[in-house]
Amino acid sequence: MTTATRGNLFILSSPSGAGKSSLIKALLEKHQDIKMSVSHTTRAPRPGENDGEHYHFVSEADFNALILSKDFFEWAKVFDNYYGTSKAAVEEQLNQGIDVFLDIDWQGAQQVRKLVPEVKTIFILPPSQQELANRLNGRGQDSQEVIASRMAQAKSESSHYNEFDYVLVNDDFDTTLAQLEHIVMAARMELSAQQSRHAALIRDLLR
Ligand code: 5GP
């Protein structure tokens, strides 16, 4: 009987407006063996977001209870709201051999790196300041103040890009998606994973 090779853990971070959500959506649609961890958050759902799918939307009291019961792998306050990744969701998937992506900020990435040194971390940058401004401007319905605050948040998030293993510049969507896939595929071919996956073959070849 072969045991499932443990899945790899990835972190994908970016400033908002870099196109991360669309990339994740496309990656999951193409690869059924990659899953996204669904975080808990205290922020309100945005239109079109569903509880349990995009996030587990919880109150601050519930979030604090999860911190106290040590249910979180990592958690952080990101600007005005709390966000956390539950241990259970991640461990179960990895043990089943599924690759798990965490969409978390730089603070969460720092915590996970300490707990799981082999985690592969990826940062996505927008292709230019102008393009970022266009994307954050949305439908042009927000005040200059709101847009300026989003730009400042994006700059603060981006300043952590050099803590990550891989940096992708999302200029062309299909190219960036392919680059993400290459990172996942390369991780699957790493020595320790292949030794576990092909233990019988290697034993036979070296007999
Ligand atoms: P949003 O509110 O736009 O969905 O997410 C805001 C930020 O929170 C993003 O940078 C996202 O990566 C981050 N985030 C989402 N879930 C988590 C989490 O579980 N932990 C941490 N540390 N950050 C998260």
Short mmCIF file of C-alpha atoms and ligand atoms in Angstrom, two decimals:
data_model
loop_
_atom_site.label_atom_id
_atom_site.label_comp_id
_atom_site.label_asym_id
_atom_site.label_seq_id
_atom_site.Cartn_x
_atom_site.Cartn_y
_atom_site.Cartn_z
CA MET A 1 0.00 0.00 0.00
CA THR A 2 1.33 3.44 -0.83
CA THR A 3 0.87 6.28 1.64
CA ALA A 4 -0.07 9.67 0.21
CA THR A 5 2.91 12.00 -0.08
CA ARG A 6 2.21 15.00 2.10
CA GLY A 7 1.03 18.05 0.19
CA ASN A 8 3.03 21.25 -0.02
CA LEU A 9 2.11 24.45 1.75
CA PHE A 10 2.23 27.73 -0.19
CA ILE A 11 1.61 31.31 0.81
CA LEU A 12 0.40 33.83 -1.74
CA SER A 13 0.59 37.46 -0.68
CA SER A 14 0.15 40.72 -2.53
CA PRO A 15 -1.17 44.23 -2.11
CA SER A 16 -4.83 44.42 -3.02
CA GLY A 17 -5.13 45.36 -6.70
CA ALA A 18 -2.34 43.04 -7.87
CA GLY A 19 -4.81 40.48 -9.25
CA LYS A 20 -4.25 37.79 -6.64
CA SER A 21 -7.91 36.71 -6.31
CA SER A 22 -8.36 36.10 -10.05
CA LEU A 23 -5.10 34.14 -10.19
CA ILE A 24 -6.15 31.94 -7.28
CA LYS A 25 -9.56 31.31 -8.86
CA ALA A 26 -7.98 30.24 -12.15
CA LEU A 27 -5.36 28.07 -10.41
CA LEU A 28 -8.02 26.18 -8.41
CA GLU A 29 -10.24 25.71 -11.45
CA LYS A 30 -7.37 24.16 -13.41
CA HIS A 31 -5.98 21.99 -10.61
CA GLN A 32 -8.35 19.94 -8.46
CA ASP A 33 -5.38 18.81 -6.36
CA ILE A 34 -4.73 22.36 -5.10
CA LYS A 35 -6.96 23.84 -2.41
CA MET A 36 -7.21 27.21 -0.78
CA SER A 37 -7.51 27.43 2.97
CA VAL A 38 -10.66 29.35 3.96
CA SER A 39 -9.70 31.92 6.62
CA HIS A 40 -11.77 33.31 9.47
CA THR A 41 -12.31 37.06 9.50
CA THR A 42 -14.14 39.65 11.56
CA ARG A 43 -14.78 41.85 8.52
CA ALA A 44 -18.25 42.03 6.98
CA PRO A 45 -18.90 40.03 3.80
CA ARG A 46 -18.66 42.01 0.56
CA PRO A 47 -21.40 41.61 -2.04
CA GLY A 48 -21.05 38.16 -3.64
CA GLU A 49 -19.01 36.68 -0.78
CA ASN A 50 -20.41 33.57 0.89
CA ASP A 51 -19.79 32.36 4.43
CA GLY A 52 -17.65 29.20 4.40
CA GLU A 53 -16.58 29.75 0.81
CA HIS A 54 -14.64 33.02 0.70
CA TYR A 55 -14.22 33.31 4.47
CA HIS A 56 -15.74 32.07 7.69
CA PHE A 57 -17.28 35.35 8.81
CA VAL A 58 -17.22 35.55 12.61
CA SER A 59 -17.70 38.11 15.37
CA GLU A 60 -14.74 39.52 17.30
CA ALA A 61 -15.87 37.50 20.34
CA ASP A 62 -15.83 34.27 18.32
CA PHE A 63 -12.47 35.17 16.83
CA ASN A 64 -11.01 35.75 20.31
CA ALA A 65 -12.39 32.41 21.47
CA LEU A 66 -10.60 30.69 18.57
CA ILE A 67 -7.35 32.42 19.57
CA LEU A 68 -7.76 31.23 23.16
CA SER A 69 -8.56 27.66 22.16
CA LYS A 70 -5.39 27.70 20.00
CA ASP A 71 -7.33 26.84 16.86
CA PHE A 72 -5.29 29.20 14.70
CA PHE A 73 -2.18 28.29 12.80
CA GLU A 74 -1.60 32.04 12.45
CA TRP A 75 -3.68 35.18 12.83
CA ALA A 76 -3.16 38.91 12.36
CA LYS A 77 -4.89 42.25 12.42
CA VAL A 78 -4.77 43.47 8.82
CA PHE A 79 -5.61 47.16 8.75
CA ASP A 80 -8.97 47.26 10.57
CA ASN A 81 -9.98 43.61 10.81
CA TYR A 82 -8.77 40.31 12.22
CA TYR A 83 -7.93 37.38 9.98
CA GLY A 84 -6.77 33.86 10.85
CA THR A 85 -6.02 30.47 9.35
CA SER A 86 -7.33 27.50 11.32
CA LYS A 87 -4.92 24.62 11.94
CA ALA A 88 -7.47 21.91 11.22
CA ALA A 89 -8.24 22.98 7.65
CA VAL A 90 -4.59 23.09 6.64
CA GLU A 91 -3.34 19.91 8.35
CA GLU A 92 -6.15 17.70 7.08
CA GLN A 93 -5.58 18.66 3.45
CA LEU A 94 -1.78 18.39 3.62
CA ASN A 95 -2.08 14.92 5.17
CA GLN A 96 -4.28 13.86 2.26
CA GLY A 97 -1.51 14.87 -0.15
CA ILE A 98 -3.29 18.04 -1.29
CA ASP A 99 -1.28 21.19 -1.94
CA VAL A 100 -2.66 24.03 0.15
CA PHE A 101 -2.48 27.75 -0.63
CA LEU A 102 -2.84 30.38 2.06
CA ASP A 103 -3.90 33.84 0.92
CA ILE A 104 -2.51 35.74 3.90
CA ASP A 105 -0.64 38.96 4.56
CA TRP A 106 3.05 39.43 5.40
CA GLN A 107 2.42 39.17 9.16
CA GLY A 108 0.80 35.77 8.73
CA ALA A 109 3.60 34.73 6.37
CA GLN A 110 6.19 35.54 9.05
CA GLN A 111 4.37 33.35 11.59
CA VAL A 112 3.93 30.41 9.19
CA ARG A 113 7.61 30.54 8.11
CA LYS A 114 8.62 29.98 11.74
CA LEU A 115 6.26 27.01 12.15
CA VAL A 116 6.80 25.43 8.72
CA PRO A 117 10.27 26.36 7.42
CA GLU A 118 9.69 24.46 4.15
CA VAL A 119 6.66 26.61 3.21
CA LYS A 120 6.98 28.14 -0.27
CA THR A 121 6.11 31.82 -0.23
CA ILE A 122 5.09 33.84 -3.27
CA PHE A 123 4.54 37.59 -3.58
CA ILE A 124 2.65 39.18 -6.46
CA LEU A 125 3.42 42.73 -7.54
CA PRO A 126 1.27 44.85 -9.85
CA PRO A 127 2.98 45.81 -13.14
CA SER A 128 3.09 49.55 -12.41
CA GLN A 129 1.98 52.24 -10.00
CA GLN A 130 -0.47 53.53 -12.62
CA GLU A 131 -2.03 50.11 -13.19
CA LEU A 132 -2.38 49.63 -9.44
CA ALA A 133 -4.10 53.03 -9.16
CA ASN A 134 -6.47 52.08 -12.00
CA ARG A 135 -7.34 48.78 -10.32
CA LEU A 136 -7.82 50.33 -6.87
CA ASN A 137 -9.94 53.07 -8.37
CA GLY A 138 -12.52 50.37 -9.09
CA ARG A 139 -15.60 51.77 -10.73
CA GLY A 140 -14.60 55.31 -9.89
CA GLN A 141 -17.28 55.50 -7.20
CA ASP A 142 -14.94 56.02 -4.25
CA SER A 143 -13.62 59.31 -2.88
CA GLN A 144 -10.03 60.44 -3.51
CA GLU A 145 -9.43 59.91 0.22
CA VAL A 146 -10.50 56.25 0.10
CA ILE A 147 -8.35 55.63 -2.99
CA ALA A 148 -5.33 57.36 -1.41
CA SER A 149 -5.74 55.19 1.68
CA ARG A 150 -5.86 52.02 -0.48
CA MET A 151 -2.69 53.14 -2.30
CA ALA A 152 -0.93 53.69 1.05
CA GLN A 153 -2.01 50.23 2.24
CA ALA A 154 -0.74 48.69 -1.01
CA LYS A 155 2.62 50.42 -0.54
CA SER A 156 2.91 49.22 3.04
CA GLU A 157 2.07 45.60 2.03
CA SER A 158 4.45 45.73 -0.98
CA SER A 159 7.37 46.84 1.20
CA HIS A 160 7.53 43.23 2.48
CA TYR A 161 8.02 41.67 -0.99
CA ASN A 162 11.66 40.81 -0.23
CA GLU A 163 10.73 38.40 2.57
CA PHE A 164 9.25 35.96 0.01
CA ASP A 165 10.86 33.08 -1.92
CA TYR A 166 9.27 34.00 -5.26
CA VAL A 167 8.21 37.36 -6.70
CA LEU A 168 5.83 37.49 -9.67
CA VAL A 169 4.95 40.67 -11.56
CA ASN A 170 1.36 40.33 -12.75
CA ASP A 171 1.61 42.11 -16.09
CA ASP A 172 -0.01 39.44 -18.24
CA PHE A 173 -2.55 37.19 -16.48
CA ASP A 174 -1.83 33.97 -18.40
CA THR A 175 1.94 34.36 -17.97
CA THR A 176 1.62 34.91 -14.23
CA LEU A 177 -0.74 31.94 -13.90
CA ALA A 178 1.79 29.74 -15.74
CA GLN A 179 4.55 30.99 -13.44
CA LEU A 180 2.47 30.07 -10.40
CA GLU A 181 1.85 26.60 -11.82
CA HIS A 182 5.58 26.14 -12.45
CA ILE A 183 6.32 26.91 -8.80
CA VAL A 184 3.76 24.31 -7.67
CA MET A 185 5.07 21.67 -10.10
CA ALA A 186 8.70 22.28 -9.15
CA ALA A 187 7.86 21.86 -5.46
CA ARG A 188 6.28 18.49 -6.22
CA MET A 189 9.56 17.28 -7.77
CA GLU A 190 11.69 18.17 -4.76
CA LEU A 191 13.89 15.36 -3.45
CA SER A 192 12.01 14.59 -0.23
CA ALA A 193 8.63 14.45 -2.00
CA GLN A 194 9.96 12.21 -4.77
CA GLN A 195 11.67 9.91 -2.25
CA SER A 196 8.36 9.42 -0.52
CA ARG A 197 6.27 9.16 -3.71
CA HIS A 198 8.63 6.74 -5.47
CA ALA A 199 10.01 4.84 -2.48
CA ALA A 200 9.36 1.42 -4.04
CA LEU A 201 10.92 2.37 -7.40
CA ILE A 202 14.00 3.84 -5.76
CA ARG A 203 14.39 0.78 -3.52
CA ASP A 204 14.13 -1.45 -6.57
CA LEU A 205 16.58 0.60 -8.68
CA LEU A 206 19.19 0.69 -5.95
CA ARG A 207 18.86 -2.93 -4.83
P1 5GP B 1 -9.61 41.11 2.20
O1 5GP B 1 -10.33 41.74 3.35
O2 5GP B 1 -9.40 42.08 1.08
O3 5GP B 1 -10.24 39.82 1.77
O4 5GP B 1 -8.15 40.71 2.72
C1 5GP B 1 -7.30 41.69 3.26
C2 5GP B 1 -5.94 41.10 3.54
O5 5GP B 1 -6.02 40.11 4.57
C3 5GP B 1 -5.27 40.43 2.35
O6 5GP B 1 -3.93 40.88 2.28
C4 5GP B 1 -5.30 38.96 2.69
O7 5GP B 1 -4.18 38.26 2.15
C5 5GP B 1 -5.22 39.02 4.21
N1 5GP B 1 -5.74 37.78 4.82
C6 5GP B 1 -6.83 37.06 4.46
N2 5GP B 1 -6.97 35.98 5.25
C7 5GP B 1 -5.93 36.01 6.13
C8 5GP B 1 -5.52 35.15 7.21
O8 5GP B 1 -6.12 34.13 7.52
N3 5GP B 1 -4.40 35.52 7.88
C9 5GP B 1 -3.69 36.65 7.58
N4 5GP B 1 -2.59 36.91 8.29
N5 5GP B 1 -4.04 37.48 6.58
C10 5GP B 1 -5.15 37.16 5.86
#
